[in-house]
Short mmCIF file of C-alpha atoms and ligand atoms in Angstrom, two decimals:
data_model
loop_
_atom_site.label_atom_id
_atom_site.label_comp_id
_atom_site.label_asym_id
_atom_site.label_seq_id
_atom_site.Cartn_x
_atom_site.Cartn_y
_atom_site.Cartn_z
CA MET A 1 -5.92 -26.43 16.96
CA ARG A 2 -8.83 -25.81 14.64
CA THR A 3 -10.44 -22.65 13.29
CA GLN A 4 -12.72 -21.69 10.43
CA ILE A 5 -10.20 -19.32 8.62
CA ALA A 6 -6.44 -19.55 8.98
CA ILE A 7 -4.95 -16.16 8.14
CA ILE A 8 -1.27 -15.94 7.33
CA GLY A 9 0.14 -12.48 8.01
CA ALA A 10 -0.81 -9.76 10.50
CA GLY A 11 -0.29 -6.80 8.20
CA PRO A 12 -3.27 -4.54 7.38
CA ALA A 13 -4.86 -7.18 5.09
CA GLY A 14 -4.72 -10.04 7.67
CA LEU A 15 -5.70 -7.96 10.66
CA LEU A 16 -8.59 -6.35 8.88
CA LEU A 17 -9.83 -9.69 7.50
CA GLY A 18 -9.67 -11.07 11.03
CA HIS A 19 -11.70 -8.14 12.36
CA MET A 20 -14.36 -8.40 9.60
CA LEU A 21 -14.74 -12.11 10.20
CA HIS A 22 -15.05 -11.56 13.93
CA LEU A 23 -17.83 -9.05 13.31
CA ALA A 24 -19.60 -11.74 11.21
CA GLY A 25 -19.17 -14.38 13.96
CA ILE A 26 -16.61 -16.41 11.97
CA ALA A 27 -13.56 -17.73 13.84
CA ALA A 28 -10.20 -16.89 12.54
CA VAL A 29 -6.62 -17.34 13.84
CA ILE A 30 -3.76 -15.13 12.46
CA VAL A 31 -0.27 -16.48 12.23
CA GLU A 32 2.52 -13.89 11.74
CA GLN A 33 6.27 -14.46 11.47
CA ARG A 34 7.27 -11.19 13.08
CA SER A 35 6.75 -9.60 16.52
CA PRO A 36 3.97 -6.95 17.07
CA ASP A 37 6.63 -4.30 17.51
CA TYR A 38 8.37 -5.19 14.30
CA VAL A 39 5.06 -5.00 12.42
CA LEU A 40 4.32 -1.58 13.94
CA GLY A 41 7.84 -0.34 13.17
CA ARG A 42 7.46 -0.66 9.36
CA ILE A 43 6.86 2.90 7.99
CA ARG A 44 4.75 2.56 4.93
CA ALA A 45 1.55 4.04 3.49
CA GLY A 46 0.17 7.43 4.42
CA VAL A 47 -2.88 7.98 2.25
CA ILE A 48 -6.39 6.48 2.92
CA GLU A 49 -8.87 6.68 0.01
CA ALA A 50 -12.43 7.83 0.59
CA GLY A 51 -13.68 4.24 0.04
CA THR A 52 -11.15 2.78 2.44
CA ARG A 53 -12.18 5.38 5.02
CA GLU A 54 -15.81 4.28 4.65
CA ILE A 55 -14.85 0.62 5.03
CA LEU A 56 -12.82 1.32 8.22
CA ASN A 57 -15.64 3.37 9.64
CA ALA A 58 -18.32 0.79 8.84
CA ALA A 59 -16.16 -1.85 10.58
CA GLY A 60 -16.07 0.34 13.71
CA LEU A 61 -12.29 1.06 13.32
CA GLY A 62 -12.47 4.78 12.38
CA ALA A 63 -12.74 6.64 15.76
CA ARG A 64 -9.05 7.67 16.09
CA MET A 65 -8.61 8.11 12.40
CA GLU A 66 -11.58 10.55 12.24
CA ALA A 67 -10.17 12.44 15.33
CA GLU A 68 -6.50 12.50 14.36
CA GLY A 69 -6.32 12.02 10.55
CA LEU A 70 -5.94 15.02 8.26
CA VAL A 71 -8.57 15.43 5.53
CA HIS A 72 -6.98 16.50 2.30
CA ASP A 73 -9.10 18.02 -0.43
CA GLY A 74 -6.34 17.98 -3.00
CA ILE A 75 -2.68 17.43 -3.98
CA GLU A 76 -0.05 19.47 -5.72
CA ILE A 77 2.13 18.43 -8.64
CA ALA A 78 5.31 20.33 -9.13
CA PHE A 79 6.66 19.99 -12.65
CA ASP A 80 10.17 21.34 -13.07
CA GLY A 81 9.48 23.82 -10.19
CA THR A 82 5.97 24.95 -11.31
CA ARG A 83 3.40 23.95 -8.75
CA GLN A 84 -0.18 23.15 -9.74
CA ARG A 85 -2.84 22.27 -7.24
CA PHE A 86 -5.61 19.76 -8.01
CA ASP A 87 -8.70 20.32 -5.98
CA PHE A 88 -10.39 16.92 -5.47
CA HIS A 89 -13.31 18.45 -3.75
CA ASN A 90 -14.07 20.65 -6.69
CA LEU A 91 -13.17 17.98 -9.33
CA VAL A 92 -15.01 14.91 -7.95
CA GLY A 93 -16.51 15.90 -4.63
CA ARG A 94 -14.24 13.54 -2.62
CA ALA A 95 -11.27 13.81 -0.34
CA VAL A 96 -8.54 11.54 0.99
CA MET A 97 -7.45 11.09 4.64
CA VAL A 98 -3.80 11.24 5.57
CA TYR A 99 -3.34 8.73 8.42
CA GLY A 100 -0.31 6.42 8.63
CA GLN A 101 -0.43 2.69 8.03
CA THR A 102 1.27 2.32 11.43
CA GLU A 103 -1.85 3.95 13.03
CA VAL A 104 -4.26 1.81 10.95
CA THR A 105 -2.27 -1.34 12.12
CA SER A 106 -2.25 -0.15 15.75
CA ASP A 107 -6.04 0.39 15.70
CA LEU A 108 -6.52 -3.06 14.16
CA MET A 109 -4.29 -4.65 16.77
CA ALA A 110 -6.34 -2.94 19.52
CA ALA A 111 -9.62 -4.14 18.05
CA ARG A 112 -8.27 -7.67 17.89
CA ARG A 113 -7.12 -7.53 21.52
CA ALA A 114 -10.59 -6.18 22.57
CA ALA A 115 -12.24 -9.05 20.71
CA GLY A 116 -10.06 -11.61 22.52
CA ALA A 117 -9.08 -13.10 19.16
CA THR A 118 -5.90 -15.13 18.67
CA THR A 119 -2.90 -13.86 16.84
CA ILE A 120 0.25 -16.03 16.91
CA TYR A 121 3.33 -13.77 16.49
CA ASP A 122 6.88 -14.91 16.04
CA ALA A 123 5.83 -17.98 14.11
CA ALA A 124 8.58 -19.60 11.91
CA ASP A 125 8.27 -21.78 8.82
CA VAL A 126 4.62 -21.01 8.32
CA THR A 127 3.41 -23.38 5.56
CA PRO A 128 -0.05 -23.81 3.95
CA HIS A 129 -1.05 -27.48 3.12
CA ASP A 130 -3.72 -29.36 1.20
CA PHE A 131 -5.71 -26.27 0.06
CA ASP A 132 -6.55 -28.18 -3.14
CA GLY A 133 -8.62 -30.63 -1.06
CA ALA A 134 -11.42 -30.40 1.55
CA LYS A 135 -9.16 -30.29 4.62
CA PRO A 136 -6.56 -27.60 4.44
CA SER A 137 -4.21 -26.70 7.25
CA ILE A 138 -1.16 -24.66 8.08
CA THR A 139 1.84 -25.62 10.07
CA TYR A 140 4.31 -23.39 11.90
CA ARG A 141 7.11 -23.55 14.40
CA ARG A 142 7.21 -21.63 17.67
CA ASP A 143 9.59 -22.10 20.57
CA GLY A 144 11.04 -25.07 18.75
CA ILE A 145 7.67 -26.87 18.58
CA THR A 146 5.79 -27.56 15.40
CA HIS A 147 2.12 -26.75 15.50
CA ARG A 148 -0.71 -27.51 13.11
CA LEU A 149 -3.85 -25.38 12.52
CA ASP A 150 -6.74 -27.10 10.76
CA CYS A 151 -9.24 -24.87 8.99
CA ASP A 152 -11.93 -24.57 6.33
CA PHE A 153 -10.00 -21.94 4.29
CA ILE A 154 -6.61 -20.32 4.26
CA ALA A 155 -6.20 -16.55 3.63
CA GLY A 156 -2.76 -15.69 2.34
CA CYS A 157 -2.29 -12.08 3.59
CA ASP A 158 1.43 -12.51 3.94
CA GLY A 159 2.76 -9.78 1.71
CA TYR A 160 5.00 -9.98 -1.38
CA HIS A 161 7.59 -12.34 0.20
CA GLY A 162 5.17 -14.58 2.11
CA PRO A 163 4.75 -18.40 1.58
CA SER A 164 1.16 -18.49 0.34
CA ARG A 165 1.67 -17.49 -3.26
CA HIS A 166 4.79 -19.59 -3.48
CA ALA A 167 2.75 -22.72 -2.37
CA VAL A 168 0.71 -22.53 -5.58
CA PRO A 169 1.96 -24.78 -8.40
CA THR A 170 3.45 -22.48 -11.06
CA ALA A 171 1.20 -24.00 -13.70
CA ALA A 172 -1.84 -22.75 -11.84
CA ILE A 173 -0.83 -19.16 -11.56
CA THR A 174 0.00 -16.30 -13.96
CA GLN A 175 2.28 -13.52 -12.93
CA TYR A 176 2.50 -10.10 -14.54
CA GLU A 177 5.42 -7.88 -13.48
CA ARG A 178 7.29 -4.64 -14.16
CA VAL A 179 10.39 -3.82 -12.15
CA TYR A 180 11.27 -0.08 -12.28
CA PRO A 181 14.95 0.85 -12.57
CA PHE A 182 14.82 3.00 -9.37
CA GLY A 183 13.61 3.15 -5.76
CA TRP A 184 12.44 5.71 -3.24
CA LEU A 185 14.58 6.88 -0.35
CA GLY A 186 12.23 7.92 2.45
CA VAL A 187 12.86 10.01 5.56
CA LEU A 188 10.55 10.59 8.59
CA VAL A 189 11.13 13.73 10.62
CA ASP A 190 9.45 15.42 13.54
CA ARG A 191 8.96 18.88 11.79
CA PRO A 192 5.82 20.39 10.41
CA PRO A 193 5.09 19.54 6.71
CA VAL A 194 6.40 22.02 4.06
CA ALA A 195 2.88 22.45 2.69
CA PRO A 196 -0.64 21.74 3.88
CA GLU A 197 -1.08 19.10 1.11
CA LEU A 198 1.14 16.50 -0.58
CA ILE A 199 3.55 17.75 -3.25
CA TYR A 200 4.45 15.23 -5.99
CA ALA A 201 7.46 16.67 -7.81
CA ARG A 202 8.89 15.80 -11.21
CA HIS A 203 12.39 17.14 -11.71
CA SER A 204 15.30 16.49 -14.03
CA ARG A 205 17.33 15.23 -10.95
CA GLY A 206 14.45 12.74 -10.18
CA PHE A 207 11.12 12.48 -8.51
CA ALA A 208 10.45 13.80 -4.99
CA LEU A 209 7.47 13.64 -2.67
CA CYS A 210 6.55 15.78 0.29
CA SER A 211 4.05 13.91 2.48
CA MET A 212 3.17 13.93 6.16
CA ARG A 213 1.85 11.94 9.07
CA SER A 214 0.53 14.79 11.23
CA ALA A 215 0.85 18.54 11.68
CA THR A 216 4.18 17.97 13.32
CA ARG A 217 5.58 14.90 11.56
CA SER A 218 6.62 14.81 7.89
CA ARG A 219 7.47 12.08 5.43
CA TYR A 220 9.72 12.93 2.46
CA TYR A 221 10.94 10.81 -0.43
CA VAL A 222 13.46 11.23 -3.26
CA GLN A 223 13.90 8.90 -6.28
CA CYS A 224 17.17 6.99 -5.89
CA ALA A 225 18.84 3.86 -7.37
CA ALA A 226 16.90 0.59 -6.73
CA ASP A 227 19.95 -0.75 -4.81
CA GLU A 228 20.77 2.48 -3.10
CA ASP A 229 22.87 2.30 0.01
CA VAL A 230 21.02 4.15 2.84
CA GLY A 231 24.26 4.47 4.66
CA ALA A 232 25.54 6.86 1.88
CA TRP A 233 22.84 9.31 2.75
CA SER A 234 23.51 11.62 5.64
CA ASP A 235 20.55 13.78 6.60
CA ASP A 236 22.18 16.80 5.13
CA ARG A 237 22.67 15.06 1.76
CA PHE A 238 18.94 14.07 1.81
CA TRP A 239 17.67 17.60 2.61
CA ASP A 240 20.00 19.17 -0.04
CA GLU A 241 18.74 16.73 -2.65
CA LEU A 242 15.02 17.24 -1.70
CA ARG A 243 15.40 21.04 -1.81
CA ARG A 244 16.84 20.90 -5.38
CA ARG A 245 13.79 18.88 -6.62
CA ILE A 246 10.72 20.60 -5.06
CA GLY A 247 11.00 24.19 -6.36
CA THR A 248 12.43 27.23 -4.73
CA GLU A 249 9.31 28.27 -2.86
CA ALA A 250 8.90 24.93 -1.10
CA ALA A 251 12.72 24.66 -0.64
CA ASP A 252 12.88 28.04 1.16
CA THR A 253 10.19 27.04 3.66
CA LEU A 254 11.17 23.34 4.24
CA GLN A 255 11.85 22.66 7.96
CA THR A 256 14.55 20.02 8.27
CA GLY A 257 15.76 18.11 11.33
CA PRO A 258 17.27 14.77 12.36
CA SER A 259 15.65 11.85 10.54
CA ILE A 260 13.84 9.34 12.84
CA GLU A 261 13.61 6.76 10.04
CA LYS A 262 15.35 6.42 6.66
CA SER A 263 14.88 3.49 4.24
CA VAL A 264 14.87 2.55 0.58
CA ALA A 265 11.91 0.95 -1.16
CA PRO A 266 12.15 -0.61 -4.60
CA LEU A 267 9.40 0.15 -7.08
CA ARG A 268 7.46 -2.67 -8.73
CA SER A 269 4.19 -3.41 -10.49
CA PHE A 270 3.07 -7.03 -9.93
CA VAL A 271 -0.18 -9.01 -10.21
CA VAL A 272 -1.02 -12.69 -10.02
CA GLU A 273 -4.13 -14.30 -11.37
CA PRO A 274 -6.30 -15.82 -10.17
CA LEU A 275 -6.56 -14.98 -6.40
CA ARG A 276 -8.17 -18.33 -5.42
CA PHE A 277 -6.69 -21.81 -5.52
CA GLY A 278 -9.16 -24.30 -4.04
CA ARG A 279 -9.39 -23.30 -0.41
CA LEU A 280 -6.54 -20.69 -0.46
CA PHE A 281 -7.24 -17.09 -1.13
CA LEU A 282 -4.59 -14.45 -1.74
CA ALA A 283 -5.20 -10.81 -0.62
CA GLY A 284 -3.13 -7.62 -0.44
CA ASP A 285 0.52 -7.44 -1.28
CA ALA A 286 0.63 -11.28 -1.43
CA ALA A 287 -1.27 -10.98 -4.69
CA HIS A 288 -0.25 -7.59 -6.15
CA ILE A 289 2.29 -4.73 -5.73
CA VAL A 290 1.98 -1.21 -7.05
CA PRO A 291 4.63 1.48 -7.07
CA PRO A 292 3.86 3.83 -4.21
CA THR A 293 3.35 6.81 -6.54
CA GLY A 294 -0.44 6.41 -6.67
CA ALA A 295 -0.70 5.67 -2.88
CA LYS A 296 -2.82 2.59 -3.70
CA GLY A 297 -1.20 -0.47 -1.92
CA LEU A 298 -2.87 -0.28 1.41
CA ASN A 299 -6.10 0.75 -0.17
CA LEU A 300 -6.14 -2.24 -2.43
CA ALA A 301 -5.42 -4.53 0.44
CA VAL A 302 -8.49 -3.14 2.22
CA SER A 303 -10.74 -3.45 -0.84
CA ASP A 304 -9.64 -7.12 -1.46
CA VAL A 305 -10.37 -7.97 2.15
CA ALA A 306 -13.78 -6.28 2.11
CA ILE A 307 -14.80 -8.46 -0.92
CA LEU A 308 -13.41 -11.64 0.54
CA ALA A 309 -14.93 -11.06 4.03
CA ALA A 310 -18.41 -10.48 2.38
CA GLY A 311 -17.98 -13.72 0.39
CA LEU A 312 -17.04 -15.69 3.48
CA ARG A 313 -19.97 -14.24 5.35
CA ASP A 314 -22.41 -15.43 2.61
CA TYR A 315 -20.67 -18.84 2.69
CA TYR A 316 -21.19 -19.39 6.40
CA HIS A 317 -24.51 -17.55 6.92
CA ASP A 318 -26.37 -18.32 3.69
CA ARG A 319 -24.51 -21.42 2.51
CA SER A 320 -23.81 -19.57 -0.76
CA SER A 321 -20.53 -19.96 -2.55
CA ALA A 322 -21.39 -17.19 -5.08
CA GLY A 323 -19.34 -14.46 -3.21
CA ILE A 324 -16.15 -16.53 -2.71
CA ASP A 325 -16.50 -17.82 -6.27
CA ALA A 326 -16.67 -14.23 -7.54
CA TYR A 327 -13.82 -12.93 -5.23
CA SER A 328 -10.92 -13.31 -7.71
CA ALA A 329 -12.58 -11.62 -10.76
CA GLN A 330 -14.21 -8.88 -8.63
CA ALA A 331 -10.98 -7.92 -6.85
CA LEU A 332 -8.95 -8.13 -10.00
CA ARG A 333 -11.04 -5.57 -11.84
CA ARG A 334 -10.17 -3.02 -9.10
CA ILE A 335 -6.57 -4.17 -8.84
CA TRP A 336 -5.88 -3.66 -12.56
CA GLN A 337 -7.34 -0.15 -12.40
CA ALA A 338 -5.05 0.69 -9.55
CA GLU A 339 -2.09 -0.92 -11.36
CA ARG A 340 -2.81 1.25 -14.42
CA PHE A 341 -3.06 4.47 -12.34
CA SER A 342 0.11 3.79 -10.33
CA TRP A 343 2.08 2.93 -13.49
CA TRP A 344 0.81 6.13 -15.16
CA MET A 345 1.66 8.42 -12.22
CA THR A 346 5.14 6.74 -12.01
CA ASN A 347 5.81 7.20 -15.68
CA MET A 348 4.72 10.85 -15.66
CA LEU A 349 6.86 11.84 -12.61
CA HIS A 350 10.11 9.80 -12.66
CA GLN A 351 13.41 10.02 -14.54
CA PHE A 352 14.14 6.70 -16.29
CA PRO A 353 17.82 5.99 -17.04
CA ASP A 354 17.22 5.30 -20.79
CA MET A 355 14.71 8.18 -21.33
CA THR A 356 14.77 10.00 -24.67
CA ALA A 357 14.05 13.67 -25.25
CA PHE A 358 10.77 12.62 -26.86
CA GLU A 359 9.67 10.80 -23.71
CA ARG A 360 10.56 13.80 -21.53
CA ARG A 361 8.37 15.98 -23.76
CA LEU A 362 5.49 13.44 -23.35
CA GLN A 363 5.83 13.73 -19.53
CA ARG A 364 5.39 17.53 -20.00
CA ALA A 365 2.36 16.89 -22.26
CA GLU A 366 0.78 14.65 -19.61
CA PHE A 367 1.13 17.39 -17.00
CA ASP A 368 -0.14 20.06 -19.40
CA LEU A 369 -3.20 17.89 -20.16
CA LEU A 370 -3.92 17.47 -16.45
CA ARG A 371 -3.59 21.22 -15.87
CA ASP A 372 -5.54 22.35 -18.95
CA SER A 373 -8.30 19.67 -19.17
CA ARG A 374 -10.91 19.46 -16.46
CA ALA A 375 -11.87 15.99 -17.82
CA ALA A 376 -8.33 14.74 -17.45
CA ALA A 377 -7.98 16.21 -13.96
CA GLN A 378 -11.24 14.65 -12.94
CA ALA A 379 -10.10 11.19 -14.17
CA MET A 380 -6.94 11.58 -12.11
CA ALA A 381 -8.82 12.83 -9.01
CA ALA A 382 -11.38 10.01 -9.25
CA MET A 383 -8.60 7.34 -9.29
CA TYR A 384 -6.55 9.05 -6.55
CA THR A 385 -9.45 9.50 -4.17
CA GLY A 386 -10.77 5.97 -4.88
P1 RFL B 401 2.07 -6.42 4.49
O1 RFL B 401 1.88 -5.13 5.12
O2 RFL B 401 3.38 -6.68 3.86
O3 RFL B 401 1.83 -7.52 5.60
C1 RFL B 401 2.09 -8.89 5.34
C2 RFL B 401 2.39 -9.54 6.69
O4 RFL B 401 2.72 -10.94 6.46
C3 RFL B 401 3.79 -11.25 7.29
N1 RFL B 401 4.56 -12.39 6.70
C4 RFL B 401 4.46 -13.63 7.19
N2 RFL B 401 3.74 -14.11 8.27
C5 RFL B 401 3.91 -15.45 8.48
N3 RFL B 401 4.80 -16.27 7.81
C6 RFL B 401 5.55 -15.77 6.77
N4 RFL B 401 6.47 -16.59 6.16
C7 RFL B 401 5.41 -14.42 6.46
N5 RFL B 401 5.97 -13.59 5.52
C8 RFL B 401 5.44 -12.43 5.71
C9 RFL B 401 4.65 -9.99 7.30
O5 RFL B 401 5.55 -9.96 8.34
C10 RFL B 401 3.58 -8.90 7.40
O6 RFL B 401 3.25 -8.60 8.73
O7 RFL B 401 0.91 -6.73 3.42
P2 RFL B 401 -0.60 -6.29 3.42
O8 RFL B 401 -1.26 -6.68 4.72
O9 RFL B 401 -1.12 -6.91 2.17
O10 RFL B 401 -0.65 -4.69 3.31
C11 RFL B 401 -0.19 -4.06 2.13
C12 RFL B 401 0.46 -2.68 2.51
O11 RFL B 401 1.35 -2.87 3.56
C13 RFL B 401 1.19 -2.10 1.30
O12 RFL B 401 0.42 -2.25 0.12
C14 RFL B 401 1.34 -0.53 1.46
O13 RFL B 401 2.20 -0.27 2.55
C15 RFL B 401 1.89 0.07 0.24
N6 RFL B 401 2.16 1.55 0.37
C16 RFL B 401 1.15 2.52 0.29
N7 RFL B 401 -0.11 2.11 0.16
C17 RFL B 401 -1.13 3.05 0.17
O14 RFL B 401 -2.30 2.64 0.05
N8 RFL B 401 -0.86 4.39 0.30
C18 RFL B 401 0.41 4.85 0.42
O15 RFL B 401 0.61 6.01 0.58
C19 RFL B 401 1.48 3.89 0.42
N9 RFL B 401 2.73 4.28 0.56
C20 RFL B 401 3.50 1.96 0.57
C21 RFL B 401 3.77 3.32 0.60
C22 RFL B 401 4.56 1.05 0.64
C23 RFL B 401 5.82 1.46 0.86
N10 RFL B 401 6.85 0.52 0.99
C24 RFL B 401 7.92 0.57 1.90
C25 RFL B 401 6.70 -0.85 0.34
C26 RFL B 401 5.04 3.83 0.75
C27 RFL B 401 6.12 2.89 0.85
C28 RFL B 401 7.47 3.42 0.96
C1 PHB B 402 3.48 8.47 2.39
O1 PHB B 402 3.10 9.44 3.11
O2 PHB B 402 4.24 7.62 2.82
C2 PHB B 402 3.03 8.43 0.95
C3 PHB B 402 2.10 9.28 0.48
C4 PHB B 402 1.67 9.28 -0.80
C5 PHB B 402 2.29 8.34 -1.64
C6 PHB B 402 3.17 7.41 -1.19
C7 PHB B 402 3.58 7.51 0.12
O3 PHB B 402 1.90 8.29 -3.01
#
């Protein structure tokens, strides 16, 4: 088989790239190791930046998001029980959209079906080849048969564990990484959210987050050990721990119920440079990871893909390589800003095992600065809303 762009991975990055290329009349095949149901079953991001919302709408993907998503004009930060609201609308004239990654993925899958474009699910041993030459390809195994897909370019949209980044010789790639000494334990529950907006809580027992997916479905997180055993957390234990961290007012109104999903996510900051190796491009979590505190991961995947798709459009329509040549540097500028913001939010709000009293007071000083300085709050709001 032959196509113009072979995309590895059918997460948000791969599916959106496929859709944008389709809109530009460029052929792409997506090869994914999992099944569609498995991909849709992963509960991940919940917050869509203003810029991401614009990109999804411009690509004709926003109808259900606009109808069902929740526009949030602000967030709250609870610091040792004291809640402070940050009004994004007032600070920077922007808002975010709360709309789950599962829904974005489902909308992207529907658009791909409607376009009649090819996605190969359940593909094993997906391997990129010869991207340093003029004739790249990928191979994969399905139903015991090895297939080969020839292409002009390979897009590695295969997440943190995917094969694309690992196919690059180590001498050609630089990795930057920070692994945090904790994780997040997340619970999804069919109960109305505790508050109309997200609450990010810093507490001496550890960080907690009150988020949501809709007016009737909530998503809650508590900071836990990086290797926490989910099995050790009954629902009751989770609700008790959450209540202790979010302040009495929220704890008293929290509606609990049986969890419909419970999982642990490790926290990591990670970037590789560059994002292009000959005819292979990396995009999304394949190239960078942020801790979820800043709600940036999905949004970064979308902005990478928007830049890459524009470059490929110029390449095929105008015979100009300028866009794909600039992709890595252009995307990395945004990536490092999101890395800084996510690292800063994480440091301000989490308990670190080796923290000194001095560092705890600095966390308080960060919060006081946000509360007392409009300029500081504006900087935070500008980064959060994107
Ligand atoms: P994905 O979603 O990991 O998709 C990669 C796809 O590649 C496939 N794949 C392979 N395919 C073929 N062969 C192989 N060998 C392959 N290996 C892997 C995988 O099966 C998968 O389908 O990466 P992508 O597309 O770059 O998208 C990135 C986002 O998923 C991620 O950044 C966000 O979910 C991060 N994130 C958040 N981002 C936000 O913008 N806002 C949030 O509020 C937010 N909250 C979160 C998050 C991530 C979390 N977890 C669990 C990591 C909350 C959590 C808890
Ligand atoms: C979520 O709803 O899953 C979510 C929201 C905000 C974050 C991280 C995760 O910062």
